[in-house]
Amino acid sequence: MAVITSGSFAKALWPGVNAWYGKAYNEYAVEWDKLFDKHSSTRAFEEDVGTSGLGLLSVKAEAAPITYDSERQAYINRYTHVTYASGFVISREIMEDDQYDVVGSRKAQGLAFSVRQTKENIAALVYNRAFNSSYTGGDGKELLATDHPLFAGGTWANELSTAADLSEAALEQAHIDIAGFTNDRGLLISVRPTKLIVPRQLMFEAKRILAPTGRPGTDTNDVNAMKAMGLAPEVVVNHYLTDADAWFLRTDAPHGMKYFSRRADSFDMDNDFDTENAKFKATFRCSFGWTDPRGLFGSPGA
């Protein structure tokens, strides 16, 4: 077990240090909560179970019996909560002799920073793996795919048929595709984009496309159709996305991107009787994932 001792911070025992650097950085405001809807949990895991729904009515001939339909349990999505933990151990001697409080409260602040960064990274990982077929949901497909199976047969897509970089044309096509979403029985449903989620490399391009009232990149009087129709989504920049070309549209489909908190962030401290070392730890338990892939649309870029 690693222990922070006097030798770890020898300079902290003597006067003359002007500043300790490497920890006093600003950090971004919380970003993961724009990627997921928040829920709480009291169980080891949570399951969301889909239903197939009912189909269209059929023609009933005179005096003929009604044709009855049925619905069934569909795809199952399980959220298994994972515990994340870290900490550090400090000897009593360095706690007593530290002239600058480098290893006491500052270390505790650093641990809190690590907790926040961990949650941001595991949340963004769901999006970073969205096109990876090694990470699948209840329907057996990756989060963003061109061939999600419909329970009643056939497929549907929440990814552009031809991968494209972020542009006015690509966003318009995404809106068109989303407007064609159906339920598992192939019946048309109303789903609209609410947030455009981009990495830092695309934040200026996203602003250029969606901010002006006129059509971007032209010298005509054409209107910005998405903005004029009230379809322009909120732009969300996420600094933890790793693909500089990938972009995503969150939609208002219920039960889409979900976060479950099983145990809130917890910080504890205790002393070891024999060594007199001080132990500090932080833990939390949660899960990130998706239930209905209709909650997200995207493209990995061209």
PDB file of C-alpha atoms in Angstrom:
ATOM      1  CA  MET A   1       0.000   0.000   0.000  1.00  0.00           C
ATOM      2  CA  ALA A   2       1.402   3.359  -1.050  1.00  0.00           C
ATOM      3  CA  VAL A   3       1.835   5.818   1.803  1.00  0.00           C
ATOM      4  CA  ILE A   4       2.604   9.537   1.503  1.00  0.00           C
ATOM      5  CA  THR A   5       5.522  10.093   3.894  1.00  0.00           C
ATOM      6  CA  SER A   6       7.972  12.855   4.715  1.00  0.00           C
ATOM      7  CA  GLY A   7      10.133  11.650   1.839  1.00  0.00           C
ATOM      8  CA  SER A   8       7.257  12.134  -0.615  1.00  0.00           C
ATOM      9  CA  PHE A   9       7.137  15.884   0.073  1.00  0.00           C
ATOM     10  CA  ALA A  10      10.526  16.726   1.511  1.00  0.00           C
ATOM     11  CA  LYS A  11      10.230  20.392   0.543  1.00  0.00           C
ATOM     12  CA  ALA A  12       7.020  20.687   2.573  1.00  0.00           C
ATOM     13  CA  LEU A  13       9.059  20.323   5.776  1.00  0.00           C
ATOM     14  CA  TRP A  14      11.085  23.484   5.269  1.00  0.00           C
ATOM     15  CA  PRO A  15      10.332  27.174   4.771  1.00  0.00           C
ATOM     16  CA  GLY A  16      11.251  28.952   1.560  1.00  0.00           C
ATOM     17  CA  VAL A  17       8.836  27.470  -0.988  1.00  0.00           C
ATOM     18  CA  ASN A  18       7.122  30.275  -2.893  1.00  0.00           C
ATOM     19  CA  ALA A  19       4.332  28.199  -4.429  1.00  0.00           C
ATOM     20  CA  TRP A  20       3.167  24.648  -5.008  1.00  0.00           C
ATOM     21  CA  TYR A  21       1.812  24.218  -8.531  1.00  0.00           C
ATOM     22  CA  GLY A  22       0.042  21.473 -10.432  1.00  0.00           C
ATOM     23  CA  LYS A  23      -3.249  21.349  -8.534  1.00  0.00           C
ATOM     24  CA  ALA A  24      -4.786  24.840  -8.433  1.00  0.00           C
ATOM     25  CA  TYR A  25      -6.465  24.665 -11.847  1.00  0.00           C
ATOM     26  CA  ASN A  26      -9.948  25.766 -12.765  1.00  0.00           C
ATOM     27  CA  GLU A  27     -12.244  23.020 -13.982  1.00  0.00           C
ATOM     28  CA  TYR A  28     -15.166  22.935 -16.349  1.00  0.00           C
ATOM     29  CA  ALA A  29     -18.672  23.022 -14.949  1.00  0.00           C
ATOM     30  CA  VAL A  30     -20.446  19.654 -14.785  1.00  0.00           C
ATOM     31  CA  GLU A  31     -21.064  18.393 -18.326  1.00  0.00           C
ATOM     32  CA  TRP A  32     -22.236  14.799 -17.988  1.00  0.00           C
ATOM     33  CA  ASP A  33     -25.702  15.856 -16.827  1.00  0.00           C
ATOM     34  CA  LYS A  34     -26.372  17.246 -20.329  1.00  0.00           C
ATOM     35  CA  LEU A  35     -25.759  13.792 -21.799  1.00  0.00           C
ATOM     36  CA  PHE A  36     -28.103  11.757 -19.585  1.00  0.00           C
ATOM     37  CA  ASP A  37     -31.351  11.896 -17.639  1.00  0.00           C
ATOM     38  CA  LYS A  38     -30.742  11.343 -13.909  1.00  0.00           C
ATOM     39  CA  HIS A  39     -32.453   8.621 -11.869  1.00  0.00           C
ATOM     40  CA  SER A  40     -31.874   7.037  -8.463  1.00  0.00           C
ATOM     41  CA  SER A  41     -31.742   3.330  -7.637  1.00  0.00           C
ATOM     42  CA  THR A  42     -32.098   1.143  -4.543  1.00  0.00           C
ATOM     43  CA  ARG A  43     -31.161  -2.182  -6.171  1.00  0.00           C
ATOM     44  CA  ALA A  44     -28.054  -3.934  -7.485  1.00  0.00           C
ATOM     45  CA  PHE A  45     -29.256  -3.324 -11.042  1.00  0.00           C
ATOM     46  CA  GLU A  46     -32.150  -1.751 -12.905  1.00  0.00           C
ATOM     47  CA  GLU A  47     -33.935  -3.209 -15.922  1.00  0.00           C
ATOM     48  CA  ASP A  48     -36.001  -1.415 -18.551  1.00  0.00           C
ATOM     49  CA  VAL A  49     -38.270  -3.717 -20.544  1.00  0.00           C
ATOM     50  CA  GLY A  50     -39.777  -2.716 -23.862  1.00  0.00           C
ATOM     51  CA  THR A  51     -43.184  -3.601 -25.269  1.00  0.00           C
ATOM     52  CA  SER A  52     -43.914  -4.300 -28.911  1.00  0.00           C
ATOM     53  CA  GLY A  53     -47.089  -2.194 -29.077  1.00  0.00           C
ATOM     54  CA  LEU A  54     -50.110  -2.773 -31.288  1.00  0.00           C
ATOM     55  CA  GLY A  55     -50.201  -2.527 -35.075  1.00  0.00           C
ATOM     56  CA  LEU A  56     -52.575  -0.853 -37.529  1.00  0.00           C
ATOM     57  CA  LEU A  57     -56.222  -1.800 -37.687  1.00  0.00           C
ATOM     58  CA  SER A  58     -57.284  -4.147 -40.498  1.00  0.00           C
ATOM     59  CA  VAL A  59     -60.353  -3.978 -42.701  1.00  0.00           C
ATOM     60  CA  LYS A  60     -63.348  -5.786 -41.219  1.00  0.00           C
ATOM     61  CA  ALA A  61     -65.739  -7.251 -43.754  1.00  0.00           C
ATOM     62  CA  GLU A  62     -69.458  -7.154 -43.074  1.00  0.00           C
ATOM     63  CA  ALA A  63     -70.504  -9.824 -40.559  1.00  0.00           C
ATOM     64  CA  ALA A  64     -66.895 -11.025 -40.287  1.00  0.00           C
ATOM     65  CA  PRO A  65     -65.209 -11.348 -36.898  1.00  0.00           C
ATOM     66  CA  ILE A  66     -62.699  -8.773 -35.649  1.00  0.00           C
ATOM     67  CA  THR A  67     -59.034  -9.639 -36.088  1.00  0.00           C
ATOM     68  CA  TYR A  68     -57.424  -9.248 -32.698  1.00  0.00           C
ATOM     69  CA  ASP A  69     -53.877  -8.067 -32.224  1.00  0.00           C
ATOM     70  CA  SER A  70     -51.499  -8.664 -29.307  1.00  0.00           C
ATOM     71  CA  GLU A  71     -48.381  -7.154 -27.904  1.00  0.00           C
ATOM     72  CA  ARG A  72     -45.379  -8.741 -26.253  1.00  0.00           C
ATOM     73  CA  GLN A  73     -42.424  -8.034 -24.070  1.00  0.00           C
ATOM     74  CA  ALA A  74     -39.642  -6.701 -26.274  1.00  0.00           C
ATOM     75  CA  TYR A  75     -35.994  -5.835 -25.685  1.00  0.00           C
ATOM     76  CA  ILE A  76     -34.546  -5.772 -22.159  1.00  0.00           C
ATOM     77  CA  ASN A  77     -31.874  -3.298 -21.085  1.00  0.00           C
ATOM     78  CA  ARG A  78     -30.049  -3.810 -17.795  1.00  0.00           C
ATOM     79  CA  TYR A  79     -28.113  -1.158 -15.853  1.00  0.00           C
ATOM     80  CA  THR A  80     -25.632  -2.889 -13.545  1.00  0.00           C
ATOM     81  CA  HIS A  81     -24.223  -0.453 -11.002  1.00  0.00           C
ATOM     82  CA  VAL A  82     -20.452  -0.228 -10.627  1.00  0.00           C
ATOM     83  CA  THR A  83     -18.565   1.036  -7.578  1.00  0.00           C
ATOM     84  CA  TYR A  84     -15.709   3.487  -8.163  1.00  0.00           C
ATOM     85  CA  ALA A  85     -13.234   4.241  -5.393  1.00  0.00           C
ATOM     86  CA  SER A  86      -9.867   5.791  -4.663  1.00  0.00           C
ATOM     87  CA  GLY A  87      -7.975   7.278  -1.763  1.00  0.00           C
ATOM     88  CA  PHE A  88      -4.618   8.018  -0.208  1.00  0.00           C
ATOM     89  CA  VAL A  89      -2.722   7.319   3.010  1.00  0.00           C
ATOM     90  CA  ILE A  90      -0.612   9.899   4.864  1.00  0.00           C
ATOM     91  CA  SER A  91       1.836   9.263   7.659  1.00  0.00           C
ATOM     92  CA  ARG A  92       1.289  11.063  10.944  1.00  0.00           C
ATOM     93  CA  GLU A  93       4.740  12.618  10.724  1.00  0.00           C
ATOM     94  CA  ILE A  94       4.141  14.400   7.409  1.00  0.00           C
ATOM     95  CA  MET A  95       0.762  15.586   8.692  1.00  0.00           C
ATOM     96  CA  GLU A  96       2.496  17.106  11.740  1.00  0.00           C
ATOM     97  CA  ASP A  97       5.500  18.589   9.927  1.00  0.00           C
ATOM     98  CA  ASP A  98       3.946  19.867   6.691  1.00  0.00           C
ATOM     99  CA  GLN A  99       4.587  23.621   6.635  1.00  0.00           C
ATOM    100  CA  TYR A 100       2.213  24.353   3.726  1.00  0.00           C
ATOM    101  CA  ASP A 101      -0.755  22.003   4.203  1.00  0.00           C
ATOM    102  CA  VAL A 102       0.200  20.371   0.908  1.00  0.00           C
ATOM    103  CA  VAL A 103      -0.726  16.830   1.933  1.00  0.00           C
ATOM    104  CA  GLY A 104      -3.762  17.559   4.111  1.00  0.00           C
ATOM    105  CA  SER A 105      -6.734  19.520   2.874  1.00  0.00           C
ATOM    106  CA  ARG A 106      -5.172  20.064  -0.555  1.00  0.00           C
ATOM    107  CA  LYS A 107      -4.979  16.321  -1.114  1.00  0.00           C
ATOM    108  CA  ALA A 108      -8.621  15.990  -0.090  1.00  0.00           C
ATOM    109  CA  GLN A 109      -9.552  18.683  -2.623  1.00  0.00           C
ATOM    110  CA  GLY A 110      -7.593  16.779  -5.247  1.00  0.00           C
ATOM    111  CA  LEU A 111      -9.519  13.614  -4.442  1.00  0.00           C
ATOM    112  CA  ALA A 112     -12.815  15.441  -4.928  1.00  0.00           C
ATOM    113  CA  PHE A 113     -11.542  16.680  -8.290  1.00  0.00           C
ATOM    114  CA  SER A 114     -10.694  13.093  -9.256  1.00  0.00           C
ATOM    115  CA  VAL A 115     -14.226  11.986  -8.379  1.00  0.00           C
ATOM    116  CA  ARG A 116     -15.741  14.614 -10.650  1.00  0.00           C
ATOM    117  CA  GLN A 117     -13.352  13.801 -13.483  1.00  0.00           C
ATOM    118  CA  THR A 118     -14.061  10.084 -13.170  1.00  0.00           C
ATOM    119  CA  LYS A 119     -17.799  10.623 -13.548  1.00  0.00           C
ATOM    120  CA  GLU A 120     -17.277  12.858 -16.584  1.00  0.00           C
ATOM    121  CA  ASN A 121     -15.068  10.265 -18.265  1.00  0.00           C
ATOM    122  CA  ILE A 122     -17.313   7.246 -17.691  1.00  0.00           C
ATOM    123  CA  ALA A 123     -20.328   9.239 -18.882  1.00  0.00           C
ATOM    124  CA  ALA A 124     -18.588  10.361 -22.069  1.00  0.00           C
ATOM    125  CA  LEU A 125     -17.398   6.780 -22.643  1.00  0.00           C
ATOM    126  CA  VAL A 126     -20.951   5.761 -23.575  1.00  0.00           C
ATOM    127  CA  TYR A 127     -20.854   8.329 -26.386  1.00  0.00           C
ATOM    128  CA  ASN A 128     -17.259   7.528 -27.332  1.00  0.00           C
ATOM    129  CA  ARG A 129     -18.302   3.888 -27.831  1.00  0.00           C
ATOM    130  CA  ALA A 130     -21.591   4.735 -29.536  1.00  0.00           C
ATOM    131  CA  PHE A 131     -20.477   3.423 -32.945  1.00  0.00           C
ATOM    132  CA  ASN A 132     -18.523   0.445 -31.569  1.00  0.00           C
ATOM    133  CA  SER A 133     -20.234  -2.897 -32.199  1.00  0.00           C
ATOM    134  CA  SER A 134     -18.398  -4.429 -29.213  1.00  0.00           C
ATOM    135  CA  TYR A 135     -20.725  -2.478 -26.876  1.00  0.00           C
ATOM    136  CA  THR A 136     -24.345  -3.351 -27.476  1.00  0.00           C
ATOM    137  CA  GLY A 137     -27.748  -2.668 -25.949  1.00  0.00           C
ATOM    138  CA  GLY A 138     -30.876  -4.734 -25.449  1.00  0.00           C
ATOM    139  CA  ASP A 139     -31.506  -5.142 -29.184  1.00  0.00           C
ATOM    140  CA  GLY A 140     -28.018  -6.544 -29.745  1.00  0.00           C
ATOM    141  CA  LYS A 141     -26.776  -3.484 -31.632  1.00  0.00           C
ATOM    142  CA  GLU A 142     -24.428  -0.645 -30.732  1.00  0.00           C
ATOM    143  CA  LEU A 143     -26.032   2.593 -29.553  1.00  0.00           C
ATOM    144  CA  LEU A 144     -25.846   4.282 -32.995  1.00  0.00           C
ATOM    145  CA  ALA A 145     -26.434   1.999 -35.953  1.00  0.00           C
ATOM    146  CA  THR A 146     -28.102   1.887 -39.365  1.00  0.00           C
ATOM    147  CA  ASP A 147     -29.757  -1.484 -38.709  1.00  0.00           C
ATOM    148  CA  HIS A 148     -31.466  -1.536 -35.321  1.00  0.00           C
ATOM    149  CA  PRO A 149     -34.002  -4.395 -35.454  1.00  0.00           C
ATOM    150  CA  LEU A 150     -37.704  -3.705 -35.082  1.00  0.00           C
ATOM    151  CA  PHE A 151     -39.375  -6.258 -32.830  1.00  0.00           C
ATOM    152  CA  ALA A 152     -42.060  -6.911 -35.449  1.00  0.00           C
ATOM    153  CA  GLY A 153     -39.498  -7.253 -38.253  1.00  0.00           C
ATOM    154  CA  GLY A 154     -37.395  -4.887 -40.345  1.00  0.00           C
ATOM    155  CA  THR A 155     -34.824  -2.347 -39.203  1.00  0.00           C
ATOM    156  CA  TRP A 156     -34.480   1.348 -38.459  1.00  0.00           C
ATOM    157  CA  ALA A 157     -31.518   3.746 -38.158  1.00  0.00           C
ATOM    158  CA  ASN A 158     -30.369   6.393 -35.696  1.00  0.00           C
ATOM    159  CA  GLU A 159     -27.232   7.094 -37.703  1.00  0.00           C
ATOM    160  CA  LEU A 160     -26.863   8.778 -41.083  1.00  0.00           C
ATOM    161  CA  SER A 161     -26.891   6.215 -43.893  1.00  0.00           C
ATOM    162  CA  THR A 162     -23.704   7.840 -45.186  1.00  0.00           C
ATOM    163  CA  ALA A 163     -21.392   9.124 -42.450  1.00  0.00           C
ATOM    164  CA  ALA A 164     -20.925  12.886 -42.723  1.00  0.00           C
ATOM    165  CA  ASP A 165     -19.099  15.683 -40.961  1.00  0.00           C
ATOM    166  CA  LEU A 166     -21.138  18.275 -39.100  1.00  0.00           C
ATOM    167  CA  SER A 167     -22.774  20.636 -41.616  1.00  0.00           C
ATOM    168  CA  GLU A 168     -26.064  22.321 -42.344  1.00  0.00           C
ATOM    169  CA  ALA A 169     -26.990  19.584 -44.830  1.00  0.00           C
ATOM    170  CA  ALA A 170     -26.040  16.776 -42.444  1.00  0.00           C
ATOM    171  CA  LEU A 171     -28.062  18.305 -39.607  1.00  0.00           C
ATOM    172  CA  GLU A 172     -31.080  18.775 -41.856  1.00  0.00           C
ATOM    173  CA  GLN A 173     -30.875  15.139 -42.974  1.00  0.00           C
ATOM    174  CA  ALA A 174     -30.643  14.050 -39.347  1.00  0.00           C
ATOM    175  CA  HIS A 175     -33.826  16.016 -38.576  1.00  0.00           C
ATOM    176  CA  ILE A 176     -35.555  14.351 -41.534  1.00  0.00           C
ATOM    177  CA  ASP A 177     -34.448  10.877 -40.411  1.00  0.00           C
ATOM    178  CA  ILE A 178     -35.551  11.485 -36.822  1.00  0.00           C
ATOM    179  CA  ALA A 179     -38.948  12.699 -38.046  1.00  0.00           C
ATOM    180  CA  GLY A 180     -39.362   9.263 -39.651  1.00  0.00           C
ATOM    181  CA  PHE A 181     -38.813   7.256 -36.456  1.00  0.00           C
ATOM    182  CA  THR A 182     -41.377   4.529 -35.772  1.00  0.00           C
ATOM    183  CA  ASN A 183     -42.162   2.301 -32.824  1.00  0.00           C
ATOM    184  CA  ASP A 184     -41.399  -1.426 -32.856  1.00  0.00           C
ATOM    185  CA  ARG A 185     -44.577  -2.132 -34.825  1.00  0.00           C
ATOM    186  CA  GLY A 186     -43.624   0.368 -37.511  1.00  0.00           C
ATOM    187  CA  LEU A 187     -46.078   3.108 -36.485  1.00  0.00           C
ATOM    188  CA  LEU A 188     -44.864   6.678 -36.867  1.00  0.00           C
ATOM    189  CA  ILE A 189     -43.943   8.471 -33.627  1.00  0.00           C
ATOM    190  CA  SER A 190     -43.193  12.110 -32.850  1.00  0.00           C
ATOM    191  CA  VAL A 191     -39.552  12.551 -31.791  1.00  0.00           C
ATOM    192  CA  ARG A 192     -37.602  15.816 -31.994  1.00  0.00           C
ATOM    193  CA  PRO A 193     -33.944  16.720 -31.434  1.00  0.00           C
ATOM    194  CA  THR A 194     -33.293  18.804 -28.324  1.00  0.00           C
ATOM    195  CA  LYS A 195     -29.493  19.051 -27.996  1.00  0.00           C
ATOM    196  CA  LEU A 196     -26.610  19.018 -30.460  1.00  0.00           C
ATOM    197  CA  ILE A 197     -23.651  17.509 -28.589  1.00  0.00           C
ATOM    198  CA  VAL A 198     -20.213  18.164 -30.052  1.00  0.00           C
ATOM    199  CA  PRO A 199     -16.555  17.840 -29.014  1.00  0.00           C
ATOM    200  CA  ARG A 200     -14.532  20.998 -28.464  1.00  0.00           C
ATOM    201  CA  GLN A 201     -13.165  20.763 -32.023  1.00  0.00           C
ATOM    202  CA  LEU A 202     -16.645  21.392 -33.479  1.00  0.00           C
ATOM    203  CA  MET A 203     -17.925  24.099 -31.133  1.00  0.00           C
ATOM    204  CA  PHE A 204     -17.295  26.945 -33.582  1.00  0.00           C
ATOM    205  CA  GLU A 205     -18.764  25.088 -36.535  1.00  0.00           C
ATOM    206  CA  ALA A 206     -21.893  24.263 -34.527  1.00  0.00           C
ATOM    207  CA  LYS A 207     -22.296  27.924 -33.607  1.00  0.00           C
ATOM    208  CA  ARG A 208     -21.872  29.042 -37.226  1.00  0.00           C
ATOM    209  CA  ILE A 209     -24.527  26.601 -38.410  1.00  0.00           C
ATOM    210  CA  LEU A 210     -27.191  27.243 -35.799  1.00  0.00           C
ATOM    211  CA  ALA A 211     -26.725  30.793 -34.540  1.00  0.00           C
ATOM    212  CA  PRO A 212     -27.502  33.012 -37.550  1.00  0.00           C
ATOM    213  CA  THR A 213     -31.028  33.748 -38.737  1.00  0.00           C
ATOM    214  CA  GLY A 214     -29.783  33.557 -42.326  1.00  0.00           C
ATOM    215  CA  ARG A 215     -28.497  30.462 -44.038  1.00  0.00           C
ATOM    216  CA  PRO A 216     -24.847  29.903 -43.048  1.00  0.00           C
ATOM    217  CA  GLY A 217     -22.148  30.291 -45.686  1.00  0.00           C
ATOM    218  CA  THR A 218     -24.283  32.135 -48.240  1.00  0.00           C
ATOM    219  CA  ASP A 219     -24.715  35.748 -49.314  1.00  0.00           C
ATOM    220  CA  THR A 220     -28.401  35.333 -50.161  1.00  0.00           C
ATOM    221  CA  ASN A 221     -31.458  36.145 -48.087  1.00  0.00           C
ATOM    222  CA  ASP A 222     -32.289  32.483 -47.496  1.00  0.00           C
ATOM    223  CA  VAL A 223     -33.428  31.803 -43.953  1.00  0.00           C
ATOM    224  CA  ASN A 224     -31.790  29.376 -41.577  1.00  0.00           C
ATOM    225  CA  ALA A 225     -34.532  26.769 -41.966  1.00  0.00           C
ATOM    226  CA  MET A 226     -33.876  24.913 -38.713  1.00  0.00           C
ATOM    227  CA  LYS A 227     -33.983  28.119 -36.697  1.00  0.00           C
ATOM    228  CA  ALA A 228     -36.987  29.533 -38.550  1.00  0.00           C
ATOM    229  CA  MET A 229     -38.941  26.300 -37.962  1.00  0.00           C
ATOM    230  CA  GLY A 230     -38.035  26.184 -34.270  1.00  0.00           C
ATOM    231  CA  LEU A 231     -35.996  23.012 -34.793  1.00  0.00           C
ATOM    232  CA  ALA A 232     -32.540  24.347 -33.905  1.00  0.00           C
ATOM    233  CA  PRO A 233     -31.289  22.269 -30.956  1.00  0.00           C
ATOM    234  CA  GLU A 234     -29.331  23.604 -28.003  1.00  0.00           C
ATOM    235  CA  VAL A 235     -25.575  23.335 -28.603  1.00  0.00           C
ATOM    236  CA  VAL A 236     -23.737  21.393 -25.884  1.00  0.00           C
ATOM    237  CA  VAL A 237     -19.939  21.200 -25.945  1.00  0.00           C
ATOM    238  CA  ASN A 238     -18.511  18.200 -24.132  1.00  0.00           C
ATOM    239  CA  HIS A 239     -14.765  18.303 -23.462  1.00  0.00           C
ATOM    240  CA  TYR A 240     -14.514  14.575 -22.735  1.00  0.00           C
ATOM    241  CA  LEU A 241     -15.543  13.339 -26.181  1.00  0.00           C
ATOM    242  CA  THR A 242     -12.520  11.798 -27.894  1.00  0.00           C
ATOM    243  CA  ASP A 243     -13.537  11.777 -31.575  1.00  0.00           C
ATOM    244  CA  ALA A 244     -12.972  15.197 -33.108  1.00  0.00           C
ATOM    245  CA  ASP A 245     -15.434  14.502 -35.963  1.00  0.00           C
ATOM    246  CA  ALA A 246     -18.317  12.708 -34.230  1.00  0.00           C
ATOM    247  CA  TRP A 247     -21.477  14.634 -33.351  1.00  0.00           C
ATOM    248  CA  PHE A 248     -24.709  13.667 -31.650  1.00  0.00           C
ATOM    249  CA  LEU A 249     -28.319  14.787 -31.360  1.00  0.00           C
ATOM    250  CA  ARG A 250     -30.193  13.988 -28.155  1.00  0.00           C
ATOM    251  CA  THR A 251     -33.927  13.690 -28.703  1.00  0.00           C
ATOM    252  CA  ASP A 252     -37.022  13.930 -26.538  1.00  0.00           C
ATOM    253  CA  ALA A 253     -37.783  10.210 -26.888  1.00  0.00           C
ATOM    254  CA  PRO A 254     -38.643   8.934 -23.389  1.00  0.00           C
ATOM    255  CA  HIS A 255     -36.306   6.415 -21.724  1.00  0.00           C
ATOM    256  CA  GLY A 256     -33.301   7.225 -23.880  1.00  0.00           C
ATOM    257  CA  MET A 257     -29.968   8.067 -22.271  1.00  0.00           C
ATOM    258  CA  LYS A 258     -30.020   7.211 -18.553  1.00  0.00           C
ATOM    259  CA  TYR A 259     -27.841   7.615 -15.463  1.00  0.00           C
ATOM    260  CA  PHE A 260     -28.639   5.755 -12.230  1.00  0.00           C
ATOM    261  CA  SER A 261     -27.142   6.845  -8.922  1.00  0.00           C
ATOM    262  CA  ARG A 262     -26.958   3.900  -6.523  1.00  0.00           C
ATOM    263  CA  ARG A 263     -24.658   5.609  -4.006  1.00  0.00           C
ATOM    264  CA  ALA A 264     -23.900   9.315  -4.003  1.00  0.00           C
ATOM    265  CA  ASP A 265     -20.335  10.625  -3.792  1.00  0.00           C
ATOM    266  CA  SER A 266     -18.997   9.702  -0.351  1.00  0.00           C
ATOM    267  CA  PHE A 267     -15.825  10.990   1.338  1.00  0.00           C
ATOM    268  CA  ASP A 268     -14.465   9.391   4.520  1.00  0.00           C
ATOM    269  CA  MET A 269     -11.357   9.589   6.696  1.00  0.00           C
ATOM    270  CA  ASP A 270     -10.011   7.278   9.398  1.00  0.00           C
ATOM    271  CA  ASN A 271      -6.783   6.555  11.308  1.00  0.00           C
ATOM    272  CA  ASP A 272      -4.937   3.258  11.517  1.00  0.00           C
ATOM    273  CA  PHE A 273      -4.284   2.383  15.183  1.00  0.00           C
ATOM    274  CA  ASP A 274      -0.916   0.655  14.742  1.00  0.00           C
ATOM    275  CA  THR A 275       0.766   2.879  12.131  1.00  0.00           C
ATOM    276  CA  GLU A 276      -1.036   6.128  13.028  1.00  0.00           C
ATOM    277  CA  ASN A 277      -1.415   6.733   9.308  1.00  0.00           C
ATOM    278  CA  ALA A 278      -4.404   8.763   8.165  1.00  0.00           C
ATOM    279  CA  LYS A 279      -6.552   7.237   5.429  1.00  0.00           C
ATOM    280  CA  PHE A 280      -8.758   9.223   3.088  1.00  0.00           C
ATOM    281  CA  LYS A 281     -11.145   7.640   0.591  1.00  0.00           C
ATOM    282  CA  ALA A 282     -13.862   8.562  -1.889  1.00  0.00           C
ATOM    283  CA  THR A 283     -16.453   6.270  -3.453  1.00  0.00           C
ATOM    284  CA  PHE A 284     -19.590   6.386  -5.556  1.00  0.00           C
ATOM    285  CA  ARG A 285     -21.722   3.749  -7.256  1.00  0.00           C
ATOM    286  CA  CYS A 286     -23.661   4.303 -10.457  1.00  0.00           C
ATOM    287  CA  SER A 287     -24.367   3.216 -14.005  1.00  0.00           C
ATOM    288  CA  PHE A 288     -24.596   5.023 -17.335  1.00  0.00           C
ATOM    289  CA  GLY A 289     -26.276   3.672 -20.452  1.00  0.00           C
ATOM    290  CA  TRP A 290     -29.280   3.783 -22.728  1.00  0.00           C
ATOM    291  CA  THR A 291     -32.662   2.099 -22.957  1.00  0.00           C
ATOM    292  CA  ASP A 292     -34.277   3.282 -26.201  1.00  0.00           C
ATOM    293  CA  PRO A 293     -31.708   4.108 -28.903  1.00  0.00           C
ATOM    294  CA  ARG A 294     -34.239   6.593 -30.310  1.00  0.00           C
ATOM    295  CA  GLY A 295     -32.975   8.892 -27.569  1.00  0.00           C
ATOM    296  CA  LEU A 296     -29.857   9.627 -29.627  1.00  0.00           C
ATOM    297  CA  PHE A 297     -28.899  10.187 -33.267  1.00  0.00           C
ATOM    298  CA  GLY A 298     -25.409  10.763 -34.572  1.00  0.00           C
ATOM    299  CA  SER A 299     -22.641  10.486 -37.097  1.00  0.00           C
ATOM    300  CA  PRO A 300     -18.981   9.519 -36.623  1.00  0.00           C
ATOM    301  CA  GLY A 301     -17.982  12.098 -39.219  1.00  0.00           C
ATOM    302  CA  ALA A 302     -16.866  11.463 -42.765  1.00  0.00           C
TER     303      ALA A 302
END
